[in-house]
Each structure stands twice: as structure tokens, then as C-alpha cells.
Coordinates of C-alpha atoms (C1' of nucleotides) in Angstrom, one line a residue:
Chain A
X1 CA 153.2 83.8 103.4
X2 CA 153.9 86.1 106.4
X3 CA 150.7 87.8 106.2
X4 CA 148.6 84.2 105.4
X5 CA 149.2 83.1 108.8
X6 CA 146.2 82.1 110.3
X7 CA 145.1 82.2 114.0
X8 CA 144.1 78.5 114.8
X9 CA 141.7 79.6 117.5
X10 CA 139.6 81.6 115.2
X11 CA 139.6 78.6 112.1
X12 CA 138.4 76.5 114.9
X13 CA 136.1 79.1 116.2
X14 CA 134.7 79.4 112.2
X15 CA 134.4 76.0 111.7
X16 CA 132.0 75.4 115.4
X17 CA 130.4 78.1 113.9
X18 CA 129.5 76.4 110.9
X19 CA 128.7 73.2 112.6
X20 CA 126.1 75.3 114.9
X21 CA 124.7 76.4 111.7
X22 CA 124.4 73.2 109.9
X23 CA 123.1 71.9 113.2
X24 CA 120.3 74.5 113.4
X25 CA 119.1 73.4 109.6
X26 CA 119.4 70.0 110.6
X27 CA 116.9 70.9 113.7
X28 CA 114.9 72.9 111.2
X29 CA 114.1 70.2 108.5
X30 CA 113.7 67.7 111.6
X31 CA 111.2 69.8 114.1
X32 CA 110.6 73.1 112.1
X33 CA 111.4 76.7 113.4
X34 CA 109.5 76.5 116.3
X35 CA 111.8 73.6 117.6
X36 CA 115.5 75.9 117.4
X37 CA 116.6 76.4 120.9
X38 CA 119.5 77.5 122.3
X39 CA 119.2 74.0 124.1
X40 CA 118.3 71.9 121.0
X41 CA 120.9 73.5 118.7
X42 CA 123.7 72.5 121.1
X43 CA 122.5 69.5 121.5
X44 CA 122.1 68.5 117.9
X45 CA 125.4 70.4 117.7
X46 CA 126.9 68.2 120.8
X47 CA 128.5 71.6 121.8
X48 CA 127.8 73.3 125.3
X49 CA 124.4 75.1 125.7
X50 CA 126.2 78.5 125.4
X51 CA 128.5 78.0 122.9
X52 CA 125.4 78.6 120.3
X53 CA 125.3 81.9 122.0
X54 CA 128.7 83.0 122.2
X55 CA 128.8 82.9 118.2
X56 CA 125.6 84.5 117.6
X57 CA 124.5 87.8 119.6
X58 CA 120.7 86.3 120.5
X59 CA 118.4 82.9 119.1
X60 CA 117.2 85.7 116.2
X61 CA 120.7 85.6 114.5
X62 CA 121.3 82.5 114.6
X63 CA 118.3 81.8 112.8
X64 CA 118.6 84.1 110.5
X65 CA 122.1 83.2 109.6
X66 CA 120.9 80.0 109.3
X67 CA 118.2 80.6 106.8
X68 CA 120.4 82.9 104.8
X69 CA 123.0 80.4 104.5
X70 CA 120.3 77.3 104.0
X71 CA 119.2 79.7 101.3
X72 CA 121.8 79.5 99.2
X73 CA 121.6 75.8 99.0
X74 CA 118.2 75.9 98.2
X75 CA 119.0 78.3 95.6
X76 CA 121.0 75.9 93.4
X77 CA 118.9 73.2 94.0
X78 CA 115.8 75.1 92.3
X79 CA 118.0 76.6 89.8
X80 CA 118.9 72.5 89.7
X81 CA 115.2 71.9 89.0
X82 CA 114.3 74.6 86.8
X83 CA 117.4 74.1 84.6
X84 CA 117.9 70.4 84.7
X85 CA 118.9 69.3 81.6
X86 CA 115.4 70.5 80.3
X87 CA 113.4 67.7 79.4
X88 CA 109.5 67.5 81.4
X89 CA 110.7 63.9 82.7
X90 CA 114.1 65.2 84.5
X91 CA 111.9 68.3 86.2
X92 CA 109.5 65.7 87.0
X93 CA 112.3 63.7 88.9
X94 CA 113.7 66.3 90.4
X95 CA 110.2 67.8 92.1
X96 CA 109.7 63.9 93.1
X97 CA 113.0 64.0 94.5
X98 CA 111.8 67.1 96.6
X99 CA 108.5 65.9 98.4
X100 CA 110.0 62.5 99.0
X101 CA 114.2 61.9 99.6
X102 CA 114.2 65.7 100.4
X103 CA 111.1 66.4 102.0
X104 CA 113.0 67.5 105.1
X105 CA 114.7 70.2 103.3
X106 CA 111.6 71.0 101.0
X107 CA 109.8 72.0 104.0
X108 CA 113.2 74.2 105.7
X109 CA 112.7 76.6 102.5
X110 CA 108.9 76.9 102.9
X111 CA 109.7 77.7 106.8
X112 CA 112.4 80.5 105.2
X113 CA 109.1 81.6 102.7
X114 CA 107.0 82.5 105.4
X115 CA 109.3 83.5 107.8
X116 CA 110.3 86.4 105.2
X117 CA 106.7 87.2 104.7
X118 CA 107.3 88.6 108.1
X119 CA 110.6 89.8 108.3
X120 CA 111.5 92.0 105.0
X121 CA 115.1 91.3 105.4
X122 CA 114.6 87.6 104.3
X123 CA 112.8 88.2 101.6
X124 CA 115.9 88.8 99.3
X125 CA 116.9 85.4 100.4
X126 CA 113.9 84.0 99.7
X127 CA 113.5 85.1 96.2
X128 CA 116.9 84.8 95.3
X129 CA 116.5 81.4 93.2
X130 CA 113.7 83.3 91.4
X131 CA 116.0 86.2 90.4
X132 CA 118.6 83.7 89.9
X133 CA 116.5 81.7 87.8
X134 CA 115.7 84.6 85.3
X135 CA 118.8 85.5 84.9
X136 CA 120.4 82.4 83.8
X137 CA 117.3 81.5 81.5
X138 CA 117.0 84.8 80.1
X139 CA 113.4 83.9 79.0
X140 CA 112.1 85.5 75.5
X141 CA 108.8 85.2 77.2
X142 CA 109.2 86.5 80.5
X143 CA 105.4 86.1 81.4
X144 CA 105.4 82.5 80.4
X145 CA 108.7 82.2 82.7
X146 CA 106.9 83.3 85.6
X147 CA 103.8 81.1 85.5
X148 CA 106.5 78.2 85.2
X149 CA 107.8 79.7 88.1
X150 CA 105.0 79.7 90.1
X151 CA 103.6 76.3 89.6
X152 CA 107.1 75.1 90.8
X153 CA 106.5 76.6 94.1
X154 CA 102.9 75.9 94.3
X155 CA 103.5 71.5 92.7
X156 CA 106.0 71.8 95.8
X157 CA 103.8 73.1 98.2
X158 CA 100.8 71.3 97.2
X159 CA 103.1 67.9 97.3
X160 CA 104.3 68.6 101.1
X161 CA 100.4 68.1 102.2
X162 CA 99.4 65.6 99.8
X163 CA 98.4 62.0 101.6
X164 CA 101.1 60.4 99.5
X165 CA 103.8 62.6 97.5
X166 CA 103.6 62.7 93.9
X167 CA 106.3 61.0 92.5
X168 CA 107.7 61.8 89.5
X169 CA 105.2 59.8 86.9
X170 CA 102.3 62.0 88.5
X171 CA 104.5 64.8 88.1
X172 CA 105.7 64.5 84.5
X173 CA 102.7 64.7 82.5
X174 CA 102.0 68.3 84.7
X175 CA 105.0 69.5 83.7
X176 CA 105.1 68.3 80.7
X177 CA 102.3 71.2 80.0
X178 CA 103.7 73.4 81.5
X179 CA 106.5 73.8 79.7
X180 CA 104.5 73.5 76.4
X181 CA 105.3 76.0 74.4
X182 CA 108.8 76.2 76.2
X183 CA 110.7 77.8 73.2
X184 CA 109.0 80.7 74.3
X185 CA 111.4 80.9 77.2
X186 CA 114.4 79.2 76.4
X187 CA 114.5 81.0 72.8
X188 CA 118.0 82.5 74.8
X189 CA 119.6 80.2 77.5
X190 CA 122.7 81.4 78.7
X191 CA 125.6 79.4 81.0
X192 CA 127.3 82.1 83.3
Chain B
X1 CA 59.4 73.2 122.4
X2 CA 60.2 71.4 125.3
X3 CA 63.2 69.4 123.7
X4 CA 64.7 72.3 122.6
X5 CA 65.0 74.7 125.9
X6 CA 68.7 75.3 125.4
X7 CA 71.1 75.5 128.8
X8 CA 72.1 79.3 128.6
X9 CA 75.3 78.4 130.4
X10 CA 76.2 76.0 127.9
X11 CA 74.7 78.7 125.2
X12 CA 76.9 81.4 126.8
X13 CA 79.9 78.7 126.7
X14 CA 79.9 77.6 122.9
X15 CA 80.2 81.5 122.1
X16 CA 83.1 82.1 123.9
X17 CA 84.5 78.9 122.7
X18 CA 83.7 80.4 119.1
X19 CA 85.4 84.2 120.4
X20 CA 88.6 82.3 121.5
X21 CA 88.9 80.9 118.1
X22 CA 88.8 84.0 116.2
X23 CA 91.1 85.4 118.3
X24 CA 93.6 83.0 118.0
X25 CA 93.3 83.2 114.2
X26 CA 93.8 86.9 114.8
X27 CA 97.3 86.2 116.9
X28 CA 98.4 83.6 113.8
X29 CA 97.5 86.5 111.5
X30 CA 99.8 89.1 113.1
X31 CA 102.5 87.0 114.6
X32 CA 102.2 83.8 112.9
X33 CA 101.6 80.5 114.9
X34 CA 104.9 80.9 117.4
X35 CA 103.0 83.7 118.8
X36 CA 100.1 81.6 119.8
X37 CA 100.5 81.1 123.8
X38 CA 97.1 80.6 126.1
X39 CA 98.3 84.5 127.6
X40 CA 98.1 85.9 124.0
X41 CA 95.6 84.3 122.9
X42 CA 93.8 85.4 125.8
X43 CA 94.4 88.9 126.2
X44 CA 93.3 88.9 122.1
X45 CA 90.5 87.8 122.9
X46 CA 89.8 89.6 126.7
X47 CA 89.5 86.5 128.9
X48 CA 91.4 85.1 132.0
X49 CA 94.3 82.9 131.7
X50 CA 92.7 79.9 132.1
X51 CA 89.6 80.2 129.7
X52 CA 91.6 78.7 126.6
X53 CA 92.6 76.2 128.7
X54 CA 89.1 75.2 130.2
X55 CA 87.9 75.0 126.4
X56 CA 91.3 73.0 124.8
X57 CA 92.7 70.1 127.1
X58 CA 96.0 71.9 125.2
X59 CA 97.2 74.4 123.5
X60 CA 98.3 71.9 120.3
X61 CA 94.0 71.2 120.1
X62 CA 93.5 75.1 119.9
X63 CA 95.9 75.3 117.5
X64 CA 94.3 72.9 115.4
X65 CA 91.2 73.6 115.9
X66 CA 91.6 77.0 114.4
X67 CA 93.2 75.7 111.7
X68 CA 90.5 73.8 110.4
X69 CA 88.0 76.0 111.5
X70 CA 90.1 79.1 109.5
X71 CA 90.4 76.0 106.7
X72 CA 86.5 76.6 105.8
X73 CA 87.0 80.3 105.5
X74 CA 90.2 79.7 103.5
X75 CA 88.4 77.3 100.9
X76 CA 85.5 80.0 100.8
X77 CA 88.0 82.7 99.8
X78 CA 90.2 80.1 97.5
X79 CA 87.1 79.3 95.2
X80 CA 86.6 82.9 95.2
X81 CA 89.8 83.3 93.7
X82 CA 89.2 80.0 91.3
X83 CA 86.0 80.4 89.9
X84 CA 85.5 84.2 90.3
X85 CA 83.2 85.2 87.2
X86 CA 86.1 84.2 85.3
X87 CA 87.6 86.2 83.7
X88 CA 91.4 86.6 84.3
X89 CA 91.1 90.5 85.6
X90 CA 88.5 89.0 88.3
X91 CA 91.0 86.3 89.3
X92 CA 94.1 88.7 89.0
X93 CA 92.2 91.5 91.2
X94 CA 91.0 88.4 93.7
X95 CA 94.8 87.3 94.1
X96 CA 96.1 91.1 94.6
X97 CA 93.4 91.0 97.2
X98 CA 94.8 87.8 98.8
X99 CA 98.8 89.4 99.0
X100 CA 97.5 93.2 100.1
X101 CA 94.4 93.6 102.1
X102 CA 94.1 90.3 102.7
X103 CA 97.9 89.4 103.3
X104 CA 97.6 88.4 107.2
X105 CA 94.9 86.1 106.2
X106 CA 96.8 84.8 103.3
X107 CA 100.1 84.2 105.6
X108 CA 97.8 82.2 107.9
X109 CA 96.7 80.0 105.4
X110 CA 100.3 79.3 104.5
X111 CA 100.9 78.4 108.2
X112 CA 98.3 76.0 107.8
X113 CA 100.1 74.1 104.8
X114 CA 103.5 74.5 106.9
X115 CA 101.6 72.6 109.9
X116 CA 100.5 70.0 107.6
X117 CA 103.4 69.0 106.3
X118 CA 104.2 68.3 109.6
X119 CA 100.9 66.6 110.8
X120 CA 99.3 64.7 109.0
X121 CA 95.9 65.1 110.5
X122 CA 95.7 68.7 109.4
X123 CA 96.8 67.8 105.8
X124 CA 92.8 67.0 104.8
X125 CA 91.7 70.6 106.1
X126 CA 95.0 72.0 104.1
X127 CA 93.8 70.8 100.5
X128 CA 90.3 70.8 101.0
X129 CA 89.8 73.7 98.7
X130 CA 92.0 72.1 96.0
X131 CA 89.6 69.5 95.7
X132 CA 86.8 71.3 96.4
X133 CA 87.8 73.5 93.3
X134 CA 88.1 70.2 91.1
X135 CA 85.0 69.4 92.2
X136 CA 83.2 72.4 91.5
X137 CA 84.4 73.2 88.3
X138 CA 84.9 69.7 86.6
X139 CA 87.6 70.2 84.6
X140 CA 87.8 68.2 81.6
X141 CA 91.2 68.6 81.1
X142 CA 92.4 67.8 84.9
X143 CA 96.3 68.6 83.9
X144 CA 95.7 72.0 82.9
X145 CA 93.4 72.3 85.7
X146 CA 96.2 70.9 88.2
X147 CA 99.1 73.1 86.9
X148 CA 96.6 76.1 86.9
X149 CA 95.8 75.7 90.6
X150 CA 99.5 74.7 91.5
X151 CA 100.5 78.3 90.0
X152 CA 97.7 80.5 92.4
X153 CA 99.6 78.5 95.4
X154 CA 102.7 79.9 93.3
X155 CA 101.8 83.5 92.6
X156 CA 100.3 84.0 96.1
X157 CA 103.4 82.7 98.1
X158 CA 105.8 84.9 95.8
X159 CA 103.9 87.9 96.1
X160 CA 103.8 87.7 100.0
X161 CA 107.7 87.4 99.7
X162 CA 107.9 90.5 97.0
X163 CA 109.5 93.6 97.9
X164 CA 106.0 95.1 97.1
X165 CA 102.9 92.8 96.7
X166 CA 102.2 92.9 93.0
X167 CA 98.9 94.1 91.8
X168 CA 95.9 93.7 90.2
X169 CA 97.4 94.5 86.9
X170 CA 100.7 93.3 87.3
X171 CA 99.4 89.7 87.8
X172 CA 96.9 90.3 85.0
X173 CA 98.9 89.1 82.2
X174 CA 100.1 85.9 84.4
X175 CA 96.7 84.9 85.0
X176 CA 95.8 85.5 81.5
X177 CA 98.7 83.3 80.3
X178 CA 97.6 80.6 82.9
X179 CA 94.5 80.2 81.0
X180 CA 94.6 80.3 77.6
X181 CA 93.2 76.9 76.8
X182 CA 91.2 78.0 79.8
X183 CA 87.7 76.1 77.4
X184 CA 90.1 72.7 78.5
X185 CA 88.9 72.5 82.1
X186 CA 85.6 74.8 82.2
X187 CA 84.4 72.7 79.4
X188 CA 82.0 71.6 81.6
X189 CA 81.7 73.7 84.8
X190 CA 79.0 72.8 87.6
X191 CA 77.1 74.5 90.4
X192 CA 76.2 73.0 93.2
Chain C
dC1 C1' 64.2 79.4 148.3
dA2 C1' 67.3 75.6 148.5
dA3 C1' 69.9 71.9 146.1
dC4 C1' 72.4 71.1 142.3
dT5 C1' 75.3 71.5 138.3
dA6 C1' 77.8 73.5 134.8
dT7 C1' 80.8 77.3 133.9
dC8 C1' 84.4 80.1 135.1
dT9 C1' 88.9 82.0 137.2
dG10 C1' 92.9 83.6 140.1
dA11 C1' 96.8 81.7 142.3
dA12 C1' 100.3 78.7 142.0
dC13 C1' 103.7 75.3 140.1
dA14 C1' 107.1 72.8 137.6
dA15 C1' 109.5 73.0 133.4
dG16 C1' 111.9 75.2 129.8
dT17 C1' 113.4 79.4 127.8
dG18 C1' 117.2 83.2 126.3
dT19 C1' 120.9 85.2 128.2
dT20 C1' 124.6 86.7 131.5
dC21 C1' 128.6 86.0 134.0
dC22 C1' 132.9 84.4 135.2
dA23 C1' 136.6 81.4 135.9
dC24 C1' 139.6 79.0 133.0
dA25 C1' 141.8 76.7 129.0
dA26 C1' 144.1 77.1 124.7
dG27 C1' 146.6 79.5 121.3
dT28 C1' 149.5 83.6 119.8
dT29 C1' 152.6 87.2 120.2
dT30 C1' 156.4 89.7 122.3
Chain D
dA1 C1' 158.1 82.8 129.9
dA2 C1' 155.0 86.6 130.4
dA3 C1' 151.3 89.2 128.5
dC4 C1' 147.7 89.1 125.4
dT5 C1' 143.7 87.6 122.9
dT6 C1' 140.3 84.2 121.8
dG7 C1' 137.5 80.3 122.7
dT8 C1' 135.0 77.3 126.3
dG9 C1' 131.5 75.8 129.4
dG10 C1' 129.1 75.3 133.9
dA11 C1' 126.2 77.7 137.2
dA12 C1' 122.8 80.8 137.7
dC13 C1' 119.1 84.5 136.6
dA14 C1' 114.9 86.4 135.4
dC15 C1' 111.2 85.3 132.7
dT16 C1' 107.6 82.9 130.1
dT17 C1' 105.5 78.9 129.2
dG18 C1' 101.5 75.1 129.6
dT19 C1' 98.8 73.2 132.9
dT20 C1' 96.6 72.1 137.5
dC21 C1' 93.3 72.9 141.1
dA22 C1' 90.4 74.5 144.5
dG23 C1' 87.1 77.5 145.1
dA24 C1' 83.7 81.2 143.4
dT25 C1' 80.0 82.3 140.3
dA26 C1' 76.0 81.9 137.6
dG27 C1' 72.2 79.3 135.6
dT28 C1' 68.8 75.5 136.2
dT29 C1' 65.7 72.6 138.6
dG30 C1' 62.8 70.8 142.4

DNA sequence: CAACTATCTGAACAAGTGTTCCACAAGTTT
DNA sequence: AAACTTGTGGAACACTTGTTCAGATAGTTG
């Protein structure tokens, strides 16, 4: 145990940290990018303006680490979608549950999408959950597997500007063709 | 002739109206919308300070007035991609178009969506072109159509976040896949 | 040419921004 | 307890922002 001992100051210090960060998403799914200040964060934080600061070298990381972090979330929750239980009706669901409970987060990871379309080291982070996503399928038909794919994004996307969000009776019957012929890629599933 | 003797200062006023658009949709394709300020947008477009400002009570009507002015172009280039002869190497090489040449463009028309999620008044402009397209080519099988048109949303936003935008015949075979069964929705296609 | 009007613009301002700095508090080690 | 490291937070800075405004300019009309 002699070399486990931890400083207190810096488990504090890691845990503010993660608050700041959690704070900055929160700010994100709230006002977007364009409303993460320095000044905002803390506030939404209720930590000092500088402490955001102090942790992260400029605004830029912070952001960053926030969207890199927020990513991983978002990865299990498509992976969530994609692999949930399999039947049309529970994708259905869990798309409605994304343009409606959590809408707020649904639009976070399309901030993340186009904020890696202009800053190439996001864009592993962004297409993580698609990577991830072929790799626990392990589609037989990997072109099949990427239309499904795409569709996702694009139901998501096109749900976020609809007048009223689809919910998931809309949805199902879309799906539901989608995924038509879905033996081509489950043939292999495989649990990691 | 004598109802129509145009003010030229009113002429000469509408055009540069019209040139401070463009160059704002110029900044949102290079920087994105956080780099629209009245100074940038200005300087893009060669005029004092003040001249956005004289032509926008604010900066938030520029905004959205380029959006929905850029949202014309947009639906233009969209039922390009859609009904585009046809075939799916004309829709493939319109959608390699969209995420090389054409990938500022494409980005700013992904802002656009972002914005509408956000407000609601721009969310009419954002899907225009999706109904536009149902409209145009009268589906008869409006699932298959839906899905299809979900997946271009798809395929464009994951090839502007690919480490290399995937080409023409790369996105062949996806397209290809897309519409098999394309006879369900141009069944009964329309010009207008 | 003079009176008028619509268009234009440079200077200026208040507000908000990211970031720095420094004194100090809290925790750890010797 | 003394020396140290790490975390904390208020004041202040230089800078950019959106917007205002008074006056200049240019086009139209009598």
C-alpha cells in the first residue's frame, strides 16, 4: 500500500476537472459550441472564472477534451442503438429516444461531427462508434452495414430539424426496411 | 416606362446587400459560422465596418439570412445529387463531389441543419430540399424513398469526417445497394 | 443649380472575451 | 514545525466583439 498513497490535492484537483468537463457538455447540449466560455463553463460549473483555465492550457483544450470525452458516451449509446437487442421496433425506440428525451445530447455529437470536419484530430473521435460498430457486428455484408450505417446518422440528423420529432412508430416501419435483408450482416455477431 | 425608372442608389444598394451575402457564406465555408463577425465578414467582402450592419439590424439576421439564401443553392445541388440521370455512378460521383471539391459548401450546409436544430425558424429552409425531392420524384414507395434520402444525409456527413473523403467509386457500390428496389419510388417520377 | 433624400462610413463605446498574474490557502513531506 | 508542492480565486490586461451615431457622400428631383 505504500506506493497507493494518493495525494488528496490532486484527486480533488481530478475530480474539479471532471466536473469542468461535464459542465462544458452540459453548456454544449444547452447553448451549442458557440456558447463555451471560460465565463459560462465556471458558471455552469459554480467554480471561479479561472479555475476552467488553470486545468486546461486555453478554451481550445477544453473543448476538445470535452468532445473527446463526450465522444465516448456517445459511442456506446450508437453502438446502443445499432446493436439493441436487434429487432426494427427497439432501433426504432431508441432513434425516438434520441430526437426527443435526448435531443440535447443528439445535437452535442452533431456539434463534435462538424467540428472534426475541421479539425482532423477529432475525426477519430468522431467515427469511433462507426469503427466500433463494425467491429462488434462483424457484418458478412459489409456494404449493406454501411448503408445501415448511414441512414442512422442521416434519420438522426433529419429528426433534429423536423417540425415535430419522429417518434418511434414513424421510425419503425423505416427501419424496418432497412434492415431487410439483415441476415446479410448479422450472418457473424460477435460479443467482445 | 415611367413606373419603372429604378433609384440607382437603391439599385447600387441591393447589390451590395447581395455581395455581403456571398461573402458571408464564403467566411461560414472556411471557418464555419463562429467565424462570422461584421469585421470578417466585411473585409471578405471589401467594405467598411459598418456596411453589414447598415444592411442587418444584427448580426443573428445576416446569419440567417445567408442561411436561407445558401438553402436555395443547397436544394439546387441536393436534387442534383437525388435525381441525377439516375443511375447510381451519377449519384455516387455527385456525392464524391459534395465531400471533395465541394466540401466547404457541403460543411456549410451541415451548419445550417446544426442552426436549425437550434431555431426553429430556420428548420423550414433546412429540409426544404428533402421535400422538395419527395415532391419531385413521387415516390411510390415513400419508405424506401425516406431511408434512401436519410442515408445521402449519412454518407455525406461520414465522408466529411473520413480520414480521406471517399470517392466516386468507393461510394459506388453503397449507392448501388441503396437502390436496388430503386423501380419502388421512381415508379412514377415527375418533372416539373 | 439648389433642395432633398437615400446611402454610406469612420470614430467611438460599452460589453464580453481569453488569459495572465500573484497572493494565499490547503495538503504533503521531511 | 518548516519547506515544499499543488490547488484557488480575485483583480486586471489587452483585445475583439456588436452596435450607435453624427456627419459626409452620392443620386434624384424641382
Amino acid at each position: 500500500m505504500e506506493l497507493q498513497k494518493v495525494d488528496g490535492r490532486k484527486a480533488r484537483g481530478e475530480k474539479k476537472r471532471r466536473a469542468i468537463v461535464e459542465a462544458t457538455l452540459r453548456v454544449i447540449e444547452r447553448e451549442g459550441v458557440a456558447g463555451v466560455t471560460h465565463r459560462s463553463v465556471a458558471r455552469e460549473a459554480g467554480v471561479p472564472t479561472t479555475a476552467p483555465t488553470y486545468y486546461f492550457a486555453t478554451l481550445d483544450d477544453l473543448l476538445i477534451a470535452t468532445l473527446l470525452w463526450s465522444a465516448e458516451e456517445l459511442c456506446d449509446d450508437m453502438l446502443k442503438i445499432v446493436a439493441s437487442g436487434g429487432s426494427a421496433r427497439e432501433i426504432a425506440r431508441s432513434l425516438a429516444q434520441a430526437v426527443n428525451e435526448n435531443r440535447g445530447r443528439t445535437l452535442a455529437e452533431y456539434e463534435l461531427y462538424l467540428l472534426a470536419g475541421r479539425r482532423p484530430e477529432l475525426k477519430p473521435a468522431a467515427r469511433r462508434w462507426l469503427d466500433r460498430a463494425v467491429e462488434v457486428v462483424r457484418p458478412a455484408d459489409p456494404l449493406a452495414f454501411r448503408a445501415f450505417l448511414a441512414a442512422i446518422d442521416g434519420l438522426l440528423l433529419q429528426g433534429l430539424i423536423a417540425d415535430v420529432a419522429p417518434n418511434e412508430d414513424e421510425l419503425e416501419p423505416i427501419v424496418s426496411f432497412l434492415i431487410r435483408g439483415r441476415d446479410d450482416f448479422t450472418a457473424a455477431p460477435k460479443e467482445e
